[in-house]
CSV table of C-alpha atoms in Angstrom, one decimal:
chain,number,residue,atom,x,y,z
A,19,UNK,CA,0.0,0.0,0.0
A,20,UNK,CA,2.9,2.3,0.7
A,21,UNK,CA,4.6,1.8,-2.4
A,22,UNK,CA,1.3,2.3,-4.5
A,23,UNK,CA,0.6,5.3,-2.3
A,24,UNK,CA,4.0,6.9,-2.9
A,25,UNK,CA,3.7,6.1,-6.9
A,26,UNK,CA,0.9,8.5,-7.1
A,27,UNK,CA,2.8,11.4,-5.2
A,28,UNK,CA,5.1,14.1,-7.1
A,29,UNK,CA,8.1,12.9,-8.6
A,30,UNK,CA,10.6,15.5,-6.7
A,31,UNK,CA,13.7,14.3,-8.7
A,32,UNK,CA,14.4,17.6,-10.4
A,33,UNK,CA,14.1,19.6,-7.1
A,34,UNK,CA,17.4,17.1,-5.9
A,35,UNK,CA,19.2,17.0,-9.2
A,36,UNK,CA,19.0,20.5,-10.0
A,37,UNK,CA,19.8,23.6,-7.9
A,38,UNK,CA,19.3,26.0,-10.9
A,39,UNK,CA,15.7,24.2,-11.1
A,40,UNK,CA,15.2,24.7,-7.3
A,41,UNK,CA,16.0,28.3,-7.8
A,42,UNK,CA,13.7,28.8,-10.1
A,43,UNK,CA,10.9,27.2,-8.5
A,44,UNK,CA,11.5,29.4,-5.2
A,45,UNK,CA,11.7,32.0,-7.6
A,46,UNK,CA,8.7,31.7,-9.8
A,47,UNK,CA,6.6,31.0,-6.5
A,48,UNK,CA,7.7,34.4,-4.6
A,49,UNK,CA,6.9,36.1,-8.0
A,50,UNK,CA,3.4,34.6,-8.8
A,51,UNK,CA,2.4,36.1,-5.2
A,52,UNK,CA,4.0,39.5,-5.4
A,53,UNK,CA,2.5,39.8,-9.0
A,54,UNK,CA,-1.2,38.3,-7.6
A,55,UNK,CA,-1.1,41.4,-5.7
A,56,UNK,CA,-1.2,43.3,-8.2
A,57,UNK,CA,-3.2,41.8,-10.3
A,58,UNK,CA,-6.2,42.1,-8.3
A,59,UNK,CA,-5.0,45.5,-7.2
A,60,UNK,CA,-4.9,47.0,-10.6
A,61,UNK,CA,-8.1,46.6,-11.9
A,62,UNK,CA,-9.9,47.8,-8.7
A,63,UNK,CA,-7.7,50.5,-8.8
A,64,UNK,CA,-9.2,51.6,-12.4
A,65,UNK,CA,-12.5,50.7,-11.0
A,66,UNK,CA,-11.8,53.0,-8.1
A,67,UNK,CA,-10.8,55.7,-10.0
A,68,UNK,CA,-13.5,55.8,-13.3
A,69,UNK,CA,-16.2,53.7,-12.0
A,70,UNK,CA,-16.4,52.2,-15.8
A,71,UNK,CA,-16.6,48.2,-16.3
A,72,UNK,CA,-15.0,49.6,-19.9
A,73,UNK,CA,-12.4,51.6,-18.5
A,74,UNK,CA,-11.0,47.9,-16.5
A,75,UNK,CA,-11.7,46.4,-19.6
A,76,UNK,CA,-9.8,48.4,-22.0
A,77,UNK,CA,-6.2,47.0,-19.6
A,78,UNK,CA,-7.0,43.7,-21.5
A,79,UNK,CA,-6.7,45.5,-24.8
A,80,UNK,CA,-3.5,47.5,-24.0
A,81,UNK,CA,-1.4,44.4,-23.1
A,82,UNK,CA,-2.8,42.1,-26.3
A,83,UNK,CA,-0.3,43.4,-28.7
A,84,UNK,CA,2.6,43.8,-26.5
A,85,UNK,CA,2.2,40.4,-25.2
A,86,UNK,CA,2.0,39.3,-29.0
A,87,UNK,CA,5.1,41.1,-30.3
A,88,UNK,CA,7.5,40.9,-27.0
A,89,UNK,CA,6.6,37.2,-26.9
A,90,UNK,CA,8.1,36.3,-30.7
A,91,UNK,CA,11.0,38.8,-30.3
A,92,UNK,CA,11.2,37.3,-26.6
A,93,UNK,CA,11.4,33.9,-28.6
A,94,UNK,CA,14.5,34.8,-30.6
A,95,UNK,CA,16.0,36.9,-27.9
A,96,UNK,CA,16.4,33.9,-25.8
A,97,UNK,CA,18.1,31.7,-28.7
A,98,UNK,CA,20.8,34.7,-29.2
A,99,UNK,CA,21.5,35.3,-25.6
A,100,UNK,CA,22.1,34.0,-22.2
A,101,UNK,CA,18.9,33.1,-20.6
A,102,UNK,CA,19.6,33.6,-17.0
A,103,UNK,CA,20.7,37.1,-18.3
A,104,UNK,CA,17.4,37.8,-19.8
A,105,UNK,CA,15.2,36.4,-16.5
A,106,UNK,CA,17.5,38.7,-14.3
A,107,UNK,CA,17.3,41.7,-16.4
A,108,UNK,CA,13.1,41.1,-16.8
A,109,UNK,CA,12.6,40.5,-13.5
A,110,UNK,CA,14.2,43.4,-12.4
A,111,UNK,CA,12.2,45.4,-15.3
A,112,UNK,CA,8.8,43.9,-13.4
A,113,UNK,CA,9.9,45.1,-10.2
A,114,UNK,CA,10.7,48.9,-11.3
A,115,UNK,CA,7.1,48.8,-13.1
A,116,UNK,CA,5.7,47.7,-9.8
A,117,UNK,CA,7.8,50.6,-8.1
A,118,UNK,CA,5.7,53.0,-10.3
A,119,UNK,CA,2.4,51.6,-9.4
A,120,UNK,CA,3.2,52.0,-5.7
A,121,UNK,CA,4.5,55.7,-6.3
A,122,UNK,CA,1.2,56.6,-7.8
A,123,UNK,CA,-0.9,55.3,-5.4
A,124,UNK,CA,1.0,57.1,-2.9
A,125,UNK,CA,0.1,60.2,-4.2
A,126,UNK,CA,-2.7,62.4,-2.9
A,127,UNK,CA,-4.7,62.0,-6.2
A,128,UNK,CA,-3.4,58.6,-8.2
A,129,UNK,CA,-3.1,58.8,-12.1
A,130,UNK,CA,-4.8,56.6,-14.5
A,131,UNK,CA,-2.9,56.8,-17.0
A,132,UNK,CA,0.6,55.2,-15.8
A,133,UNK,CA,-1.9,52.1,-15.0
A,134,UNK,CA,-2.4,51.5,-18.5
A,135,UNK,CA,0.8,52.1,-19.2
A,136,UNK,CA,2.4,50.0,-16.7
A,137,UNK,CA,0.1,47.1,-17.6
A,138,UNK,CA,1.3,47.6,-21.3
A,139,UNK,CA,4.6,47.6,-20.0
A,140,UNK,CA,4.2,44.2,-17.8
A,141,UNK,CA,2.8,42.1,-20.7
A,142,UNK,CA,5.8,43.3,-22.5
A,143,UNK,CA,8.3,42.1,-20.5
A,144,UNK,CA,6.1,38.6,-19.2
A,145,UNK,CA,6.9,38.3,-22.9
A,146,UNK,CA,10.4,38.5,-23.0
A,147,UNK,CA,10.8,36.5,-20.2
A,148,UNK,CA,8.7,33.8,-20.6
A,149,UNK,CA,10.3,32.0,-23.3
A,150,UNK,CA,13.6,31.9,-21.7
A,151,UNK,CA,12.4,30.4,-18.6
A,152,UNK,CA,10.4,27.8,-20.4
A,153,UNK,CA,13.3,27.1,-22.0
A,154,UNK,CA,15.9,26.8,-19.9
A,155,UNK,CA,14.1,24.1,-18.5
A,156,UNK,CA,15.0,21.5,-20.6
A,157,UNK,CA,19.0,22.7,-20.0
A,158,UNK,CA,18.8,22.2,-16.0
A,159,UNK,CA,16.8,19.1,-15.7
A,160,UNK,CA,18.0,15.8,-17.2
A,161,UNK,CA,16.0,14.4,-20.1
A,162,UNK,CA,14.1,12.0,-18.3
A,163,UNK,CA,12.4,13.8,-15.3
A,164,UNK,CA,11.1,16.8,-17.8
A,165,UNK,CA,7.6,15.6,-17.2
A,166,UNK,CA,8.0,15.3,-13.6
A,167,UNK,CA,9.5,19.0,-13.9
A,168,UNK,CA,6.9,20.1,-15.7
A,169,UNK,CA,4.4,18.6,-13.1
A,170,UNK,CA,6.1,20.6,-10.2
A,171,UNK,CA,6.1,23.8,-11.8
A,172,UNK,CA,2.4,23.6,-12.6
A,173,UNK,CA,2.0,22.2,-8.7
A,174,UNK,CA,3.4,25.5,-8.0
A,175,UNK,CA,1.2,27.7,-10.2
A,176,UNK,CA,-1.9,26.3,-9.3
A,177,UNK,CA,-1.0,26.4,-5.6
A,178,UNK,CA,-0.6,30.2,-6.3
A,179,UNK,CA,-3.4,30.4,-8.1
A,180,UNK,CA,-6.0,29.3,-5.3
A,181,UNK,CA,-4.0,30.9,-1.8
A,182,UNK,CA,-2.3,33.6,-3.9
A,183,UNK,CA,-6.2,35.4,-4.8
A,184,UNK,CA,-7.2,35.1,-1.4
A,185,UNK,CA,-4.3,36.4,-0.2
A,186,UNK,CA,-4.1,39.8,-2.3
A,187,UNK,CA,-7.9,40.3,-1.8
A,188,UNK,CA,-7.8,40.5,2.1
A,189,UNK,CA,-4.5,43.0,1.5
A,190,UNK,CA,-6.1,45.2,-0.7
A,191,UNK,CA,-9.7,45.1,1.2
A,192,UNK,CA,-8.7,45.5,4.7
A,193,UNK,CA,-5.1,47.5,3.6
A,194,UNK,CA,-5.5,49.6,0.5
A,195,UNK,CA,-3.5,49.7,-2.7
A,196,UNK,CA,-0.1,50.9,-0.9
A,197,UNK,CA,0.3,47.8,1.1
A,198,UNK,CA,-0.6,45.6,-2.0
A,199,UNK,CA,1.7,47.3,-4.6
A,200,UNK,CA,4.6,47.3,-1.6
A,201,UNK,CA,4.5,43.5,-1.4
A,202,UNK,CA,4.4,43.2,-5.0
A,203,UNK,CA,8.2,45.8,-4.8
A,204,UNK,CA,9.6,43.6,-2.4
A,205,UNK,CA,8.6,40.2,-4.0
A,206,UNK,CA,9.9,40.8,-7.2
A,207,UNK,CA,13.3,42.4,-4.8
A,208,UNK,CA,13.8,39.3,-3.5
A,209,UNK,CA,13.2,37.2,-6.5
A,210,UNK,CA,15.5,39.2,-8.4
A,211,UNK,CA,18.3,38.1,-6.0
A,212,UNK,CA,17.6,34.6,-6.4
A,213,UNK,CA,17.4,34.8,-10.2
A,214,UNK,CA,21.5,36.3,-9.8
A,215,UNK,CA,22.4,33.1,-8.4
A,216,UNK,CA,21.8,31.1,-11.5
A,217,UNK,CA,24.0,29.2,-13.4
A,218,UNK,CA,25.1,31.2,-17.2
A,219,UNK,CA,22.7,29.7,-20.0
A,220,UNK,CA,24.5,31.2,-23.3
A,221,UNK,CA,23.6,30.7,-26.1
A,222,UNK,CA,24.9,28.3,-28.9
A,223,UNK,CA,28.3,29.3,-30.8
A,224,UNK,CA,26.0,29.8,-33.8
A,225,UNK,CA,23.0,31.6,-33.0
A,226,UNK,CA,22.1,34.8,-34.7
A,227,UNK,CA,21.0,37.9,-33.5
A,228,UNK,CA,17.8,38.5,-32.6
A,229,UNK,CA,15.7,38.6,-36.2
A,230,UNK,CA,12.3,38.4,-38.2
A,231,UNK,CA,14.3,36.0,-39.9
A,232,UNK,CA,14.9,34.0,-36.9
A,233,UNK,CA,11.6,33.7,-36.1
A,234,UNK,CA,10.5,32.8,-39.3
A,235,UNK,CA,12.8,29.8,-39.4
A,236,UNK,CA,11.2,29.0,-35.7
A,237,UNK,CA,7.5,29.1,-37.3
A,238,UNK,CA,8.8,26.7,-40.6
A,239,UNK,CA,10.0,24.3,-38.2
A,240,UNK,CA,7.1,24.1,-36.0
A,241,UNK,CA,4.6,24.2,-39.1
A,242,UNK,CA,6.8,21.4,-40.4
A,243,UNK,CA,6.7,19.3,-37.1
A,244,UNK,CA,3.2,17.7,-37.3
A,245,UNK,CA,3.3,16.5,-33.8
A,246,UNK,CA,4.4,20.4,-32.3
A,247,UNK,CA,1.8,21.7,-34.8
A,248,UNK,CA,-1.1,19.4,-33.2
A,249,UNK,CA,-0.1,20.5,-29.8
A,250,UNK,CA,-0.3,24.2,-30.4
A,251,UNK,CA,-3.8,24.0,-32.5
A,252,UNK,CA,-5.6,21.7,-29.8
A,253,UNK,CA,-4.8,24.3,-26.9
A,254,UNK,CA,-6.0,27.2,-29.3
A,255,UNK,CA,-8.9,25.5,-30.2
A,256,UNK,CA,-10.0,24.3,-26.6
A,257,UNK,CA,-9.3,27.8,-24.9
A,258,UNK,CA,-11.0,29.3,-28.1
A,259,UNK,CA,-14.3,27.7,-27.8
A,260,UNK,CA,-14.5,26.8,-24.1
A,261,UNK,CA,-12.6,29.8,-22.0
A,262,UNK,CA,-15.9,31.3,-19.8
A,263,UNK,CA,-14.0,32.5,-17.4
A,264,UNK,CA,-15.8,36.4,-18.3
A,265,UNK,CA,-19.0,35.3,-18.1
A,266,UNK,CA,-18.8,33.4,-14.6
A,267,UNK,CA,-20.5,36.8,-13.2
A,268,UNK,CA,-23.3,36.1,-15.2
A,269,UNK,CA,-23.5,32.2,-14.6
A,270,UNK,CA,-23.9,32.9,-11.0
A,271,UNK,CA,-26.7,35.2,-11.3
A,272,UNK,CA,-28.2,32.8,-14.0
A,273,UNK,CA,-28.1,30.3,-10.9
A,274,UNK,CA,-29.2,32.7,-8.4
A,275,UNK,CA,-25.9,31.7,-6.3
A,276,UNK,CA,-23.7,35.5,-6.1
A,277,UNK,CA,-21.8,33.7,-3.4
A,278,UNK,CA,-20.4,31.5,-5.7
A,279,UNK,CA,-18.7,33.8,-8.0
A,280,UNK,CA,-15.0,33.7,-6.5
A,281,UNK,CA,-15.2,29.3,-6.1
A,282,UNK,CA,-16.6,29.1,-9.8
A,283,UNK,CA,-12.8,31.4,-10.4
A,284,UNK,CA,-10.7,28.9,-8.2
A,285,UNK,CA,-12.5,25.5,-9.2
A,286,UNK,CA,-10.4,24.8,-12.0
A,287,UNK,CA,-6.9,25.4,-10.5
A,288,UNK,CA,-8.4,23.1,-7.4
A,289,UNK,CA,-9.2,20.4,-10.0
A,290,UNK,CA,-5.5,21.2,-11.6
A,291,UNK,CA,-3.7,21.3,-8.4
A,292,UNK,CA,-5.7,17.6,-7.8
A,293,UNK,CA,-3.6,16.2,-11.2
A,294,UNK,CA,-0.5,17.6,-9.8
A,295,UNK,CA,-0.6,16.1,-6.7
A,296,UNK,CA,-1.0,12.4,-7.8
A,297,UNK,CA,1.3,13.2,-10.6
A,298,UNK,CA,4.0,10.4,-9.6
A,299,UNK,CA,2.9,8.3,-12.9
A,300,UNK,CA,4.0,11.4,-15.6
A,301,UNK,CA,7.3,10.3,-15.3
A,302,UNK,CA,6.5,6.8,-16.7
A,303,UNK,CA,4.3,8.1,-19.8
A,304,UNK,CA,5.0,7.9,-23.0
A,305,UNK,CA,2.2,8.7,-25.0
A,306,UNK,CA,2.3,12.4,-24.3
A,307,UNK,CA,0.3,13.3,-27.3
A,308,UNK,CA,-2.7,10.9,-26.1
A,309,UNK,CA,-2.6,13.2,-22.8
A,310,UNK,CA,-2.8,16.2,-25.1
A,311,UNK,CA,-5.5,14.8,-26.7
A,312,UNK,CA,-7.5,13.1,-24.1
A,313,UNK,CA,-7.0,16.2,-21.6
A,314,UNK,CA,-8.9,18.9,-23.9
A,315,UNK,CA,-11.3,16.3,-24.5
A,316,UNK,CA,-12.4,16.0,-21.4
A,317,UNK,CA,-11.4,19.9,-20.7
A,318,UNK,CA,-14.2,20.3,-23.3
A,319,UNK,CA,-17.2,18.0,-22.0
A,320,UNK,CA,-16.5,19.1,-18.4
A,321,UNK,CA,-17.2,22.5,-19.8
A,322,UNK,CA,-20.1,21.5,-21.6
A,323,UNK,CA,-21.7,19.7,-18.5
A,324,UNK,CA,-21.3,23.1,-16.5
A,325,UNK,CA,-23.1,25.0,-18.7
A,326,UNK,CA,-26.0,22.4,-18.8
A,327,UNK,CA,-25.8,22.0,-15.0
A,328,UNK,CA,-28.5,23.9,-13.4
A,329,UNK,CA,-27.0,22.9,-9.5
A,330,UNK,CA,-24.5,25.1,-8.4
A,331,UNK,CA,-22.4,22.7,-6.9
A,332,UNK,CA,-22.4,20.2,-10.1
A,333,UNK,CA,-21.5,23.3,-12.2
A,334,UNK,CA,-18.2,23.8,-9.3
A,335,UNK,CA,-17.8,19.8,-9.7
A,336,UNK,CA,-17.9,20.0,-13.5
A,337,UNK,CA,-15.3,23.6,-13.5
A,338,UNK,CA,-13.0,21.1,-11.5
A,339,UNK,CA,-13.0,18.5,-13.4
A,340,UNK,CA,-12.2,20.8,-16.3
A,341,UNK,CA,-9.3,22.2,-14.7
A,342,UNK,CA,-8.1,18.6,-14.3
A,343,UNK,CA,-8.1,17.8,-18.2
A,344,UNK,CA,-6.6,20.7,-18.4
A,345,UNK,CA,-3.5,20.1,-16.8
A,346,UNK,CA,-3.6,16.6,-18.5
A,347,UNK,CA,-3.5,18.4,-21.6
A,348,UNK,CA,-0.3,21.5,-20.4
A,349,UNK,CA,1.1,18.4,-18.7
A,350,UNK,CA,1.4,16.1,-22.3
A,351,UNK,CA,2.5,19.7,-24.2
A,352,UNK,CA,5.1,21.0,-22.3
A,353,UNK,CA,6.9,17.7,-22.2
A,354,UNK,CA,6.2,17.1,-25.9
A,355,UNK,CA,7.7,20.7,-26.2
A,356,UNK,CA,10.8,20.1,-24.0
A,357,UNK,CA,11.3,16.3,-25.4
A,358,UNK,CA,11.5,17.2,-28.9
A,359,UNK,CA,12.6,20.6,-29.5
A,360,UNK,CA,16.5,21.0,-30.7
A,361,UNK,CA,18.0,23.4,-27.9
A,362,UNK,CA,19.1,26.3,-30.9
A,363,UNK,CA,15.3,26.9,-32.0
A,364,UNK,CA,14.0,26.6,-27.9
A,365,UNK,CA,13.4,30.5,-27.4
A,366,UNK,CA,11.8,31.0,-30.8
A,367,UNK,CA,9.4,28.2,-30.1
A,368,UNK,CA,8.9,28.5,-26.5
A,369,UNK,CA,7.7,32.3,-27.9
A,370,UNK,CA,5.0,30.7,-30.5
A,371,UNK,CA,3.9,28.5,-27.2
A,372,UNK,CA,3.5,31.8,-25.6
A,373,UNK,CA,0.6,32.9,-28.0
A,374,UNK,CA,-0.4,29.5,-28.3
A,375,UNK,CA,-1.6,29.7,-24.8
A,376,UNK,CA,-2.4,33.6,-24.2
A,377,UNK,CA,-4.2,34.6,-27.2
A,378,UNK,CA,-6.3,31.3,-26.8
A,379,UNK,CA,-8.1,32.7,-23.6
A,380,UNK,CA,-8.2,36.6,-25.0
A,381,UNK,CA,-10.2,35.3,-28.2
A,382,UNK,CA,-12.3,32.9,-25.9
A,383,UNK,CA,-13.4,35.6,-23.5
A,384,UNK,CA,-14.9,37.8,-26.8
A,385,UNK,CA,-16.3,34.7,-27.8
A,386,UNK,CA,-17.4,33.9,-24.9
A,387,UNK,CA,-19.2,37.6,-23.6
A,388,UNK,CA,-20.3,37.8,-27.7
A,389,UNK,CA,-22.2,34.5,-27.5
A,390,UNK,CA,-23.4,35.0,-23.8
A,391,UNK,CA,-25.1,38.5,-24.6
A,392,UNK,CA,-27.2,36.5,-27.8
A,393,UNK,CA,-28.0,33.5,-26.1
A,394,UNK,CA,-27.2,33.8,-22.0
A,395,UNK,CA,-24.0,32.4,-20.2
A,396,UNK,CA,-25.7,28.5,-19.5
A,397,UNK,CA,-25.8,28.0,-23.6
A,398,UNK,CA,-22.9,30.1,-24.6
A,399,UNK,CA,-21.0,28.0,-21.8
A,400,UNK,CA,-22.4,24.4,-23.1
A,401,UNK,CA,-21.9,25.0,-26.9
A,402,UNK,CA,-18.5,26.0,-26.8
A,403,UNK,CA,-17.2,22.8,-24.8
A,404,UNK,CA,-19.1,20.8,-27.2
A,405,UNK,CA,-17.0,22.8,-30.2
A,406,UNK,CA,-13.8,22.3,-27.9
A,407,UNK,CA,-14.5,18.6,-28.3
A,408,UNK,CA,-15.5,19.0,-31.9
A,409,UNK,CA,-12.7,20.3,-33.2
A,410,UNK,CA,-10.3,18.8,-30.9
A,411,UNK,CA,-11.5,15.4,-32.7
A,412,UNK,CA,-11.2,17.1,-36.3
A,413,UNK,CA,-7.4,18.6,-35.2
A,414,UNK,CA,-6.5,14.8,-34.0
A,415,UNK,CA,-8.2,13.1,-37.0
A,416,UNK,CA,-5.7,15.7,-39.3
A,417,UNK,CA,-2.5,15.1,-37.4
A,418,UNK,CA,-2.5,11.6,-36.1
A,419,UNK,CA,1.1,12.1,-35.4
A,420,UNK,CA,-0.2,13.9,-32.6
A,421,UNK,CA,-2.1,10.5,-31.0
A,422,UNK,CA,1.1,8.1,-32.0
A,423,UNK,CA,3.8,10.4,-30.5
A,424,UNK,CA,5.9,7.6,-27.9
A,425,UNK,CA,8.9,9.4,-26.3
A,426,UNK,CA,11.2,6.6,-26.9
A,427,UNK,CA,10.7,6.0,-30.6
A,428,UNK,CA,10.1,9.7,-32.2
A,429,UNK,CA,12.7,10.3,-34.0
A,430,UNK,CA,13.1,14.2,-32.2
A,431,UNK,CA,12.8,13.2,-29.3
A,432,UNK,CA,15.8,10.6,-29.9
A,433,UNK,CA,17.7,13.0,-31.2
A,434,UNK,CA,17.0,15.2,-27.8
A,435,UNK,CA,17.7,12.7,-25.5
A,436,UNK,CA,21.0,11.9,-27.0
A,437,UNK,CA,21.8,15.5,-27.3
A,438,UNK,CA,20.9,16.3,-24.0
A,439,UNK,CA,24.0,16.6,-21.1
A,440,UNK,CA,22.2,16.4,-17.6
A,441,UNK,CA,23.5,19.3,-15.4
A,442,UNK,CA,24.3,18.6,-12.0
A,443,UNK,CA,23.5,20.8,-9.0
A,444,UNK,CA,25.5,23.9,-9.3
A,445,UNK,CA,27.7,22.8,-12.2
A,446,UNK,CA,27.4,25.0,-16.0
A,447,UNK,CA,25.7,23.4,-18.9
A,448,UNK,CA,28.3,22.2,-21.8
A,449,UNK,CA,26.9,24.1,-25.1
A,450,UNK,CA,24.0,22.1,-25.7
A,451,UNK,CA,25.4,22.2,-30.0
């Protein structure tokens, strides 16, 4: 029984073979709760000072198309450069934008418009950074625990996402703005510190400056990997069609049940967090793409069963469930991602996963609010997680590639694994060409 107990739980191998890894779990955990400050803090800030559902609105719009443009360039930047260099110099960029926001709402009258512009600034450099941290990854931990990596880092997110809320909503309600923004300042302080103490990630001996070029040849190869391609489409179509987190206001009062606004929010990361901690059988898989595939699936009908549910608590049951598909389906892509992708074309393509899985939720939530002001939230809610499943069945009947994928005979991932140098605890990684 203790054996097949112990099976289930985390696989912490990465966290004792790689110090760099440990860093940047301590890291990324102190930086999701500094940032969740602000998050919430931000828009009721706007709110505060307009009074317009539009005015909070319009900070969606502002950081679409930096988080589109910083995320490719972010892509190649990370191929040309050290990475560690870019996640210092980021995180340190985060934590002066934070310093404005807490200047301004220090002052007697607080301006709106360095709000917008710090938001504009933040999505910016979340995406720069992002695609050298997701792809560093694969340097710092040895080939075969990237799943189980990839299962503590999303252990860590979704342990943020449920306290990390709750947390920044007592601050700013009982505190005020000040106190929120100043946690957010010292957060990303202290991060910043930790993100100095890790190992140099340079580049290759090869790689070229920072181009449209560049990324180009990142999109040919992706578009040319059938398996890559399949993992990108399915998340865009699932978050397309079946993303209502912007109408969970409206579901609520569809069901009569206000109260239950803020669980319908956290259900899926408590569903998520549920995969992650009986994720001790990720590092045995090898069918990754199945996972993809069988995780927005089930993302999909989950949604669909909320949306038909008229019991609050069997739509909260159904929003959990959905958040466990998925993390099936992140789980199966970012070790697909890390197993197969050659180390010189990481950044590029770690910056198309970016869009792959921001823009996906932006388009979902027009959909989403468009459909929901034609039909009601309970039908625009159902409908789309039927069209997740839908076209998450047309995608894998186009790319079977994507269902067949088995770590140990694709041929990219072969060539990964071979490539691949472990890094020990504290030691630099040999150039990865």
């Amino acid at each position: 029984m203790k054996s097949t107990f112990a099976a289930v739980l985390p696989d912490l191998s990465p966290w004792r073979s790689s110090r760099d890894f440990r860093l940047l779990w301590g890291q990324g955990l102190i930086t999701f709760f500094g940032s969740t400050m602000a998050l919430v803090a931000l828009p009721l800030q706007i709110k505060e000072l307009t009074g317009s559902p539009l005015a909070v609105g319009a900070m969606g719009a502002v950081e679409l198309v930096p988080l589109v443009v910083f995320g490719l360039y972010g892509g190649a930047l990370a191929d040309a450069m050290d990475r560690a260099r870019v996640i210092v110099s980021t995180e340190a960029g985060l934590g002066l934008l934070a310093l404005i926001l807490l200047v301004n709402s220090m002052l007697p009258e607080p301006m709106l418009w360095p709000l917008y512009v710090v938001a504009a600034g933040v999505a910016a450099l979340a995406g720069l950074q992002r695609p050298a941290l997701d792809s560093l990854l694969a340097r710092i931990v040895p080939h075969e625990q990237l799943a189980a990596a990839a299962a503590l880092n999303a252990l860590r997110w979704q342990a943020g996402a449920i306290a990390g809320p709750a947390a920044a909503g007592l601050v700013v309600a009982y505190a005020g703005n000040v106190p929120a923004y100043a946690t957010t300042v010292a957060c990303f302080a202290v991060s910043v510190l930790m993100c100095l103490r890790l190992s140099p990630a340079p580049p290759s001996e090869n790689a070229a400056k920072p181009s449209l070029r560049g990324i180009a040849e990142g999109a040919r190869y992706a578009w040319s990997r059938p398996v890559l391609l399949g993992t990108y489409a399915i998340d865009l179509a699932a978050m397309f069609f079946a993303f209502p987190n912007t109408i969970f206001p409206f579901l609520a009062d569809e069901l009569d049940a206000d109260w239950s606004l803020g669980l319908m929010y956290a259900a899926g990361s408590v569903g998520s967090l549920l995969v992650s901690l009986t994720s001790g059988w990720a590092s045995r898989m090898r069918r990754h793409g199945l996972l993809v595939v069988f995780g927005a699936t089930g993302w999909g009908l989950a949604i669909a069963a909320a949306g038909w549910m008229s019991d609050v608590w069997l739509v909260l049951v159904c929003l959990a469930l959905a958040g466990a598909g998925d993390m099936l389906s992140g789980l199966g892509r970012s070790t697909i991602w890390n197993q197969t992708i050659p180390d010189e074309l990481r950044g590029r393509l770690a910056g198309i996963e970016v869009l792959s899985y921001s823009i996906g939720p932006q388009l979902g939530q027009v959909r989403a609010g468009a459909m929901a002001g034609w039909t009601g939230a309970r039908p625009a809610i159902w409908t789309g997680g039927l069209a997740c499943v839908v076209s998450v069945g047309l995608l894998t009947a186009a790319l079977p590639k994507l269902v067949t994928y088995d770590a140990q005979t694709d041929e990219d991932a072969r060539r990964r694994r071979e490539a691949h140098t472990p890094k020990a605890a504290g030691e630099e990684v040999p150039d990865a060409t």
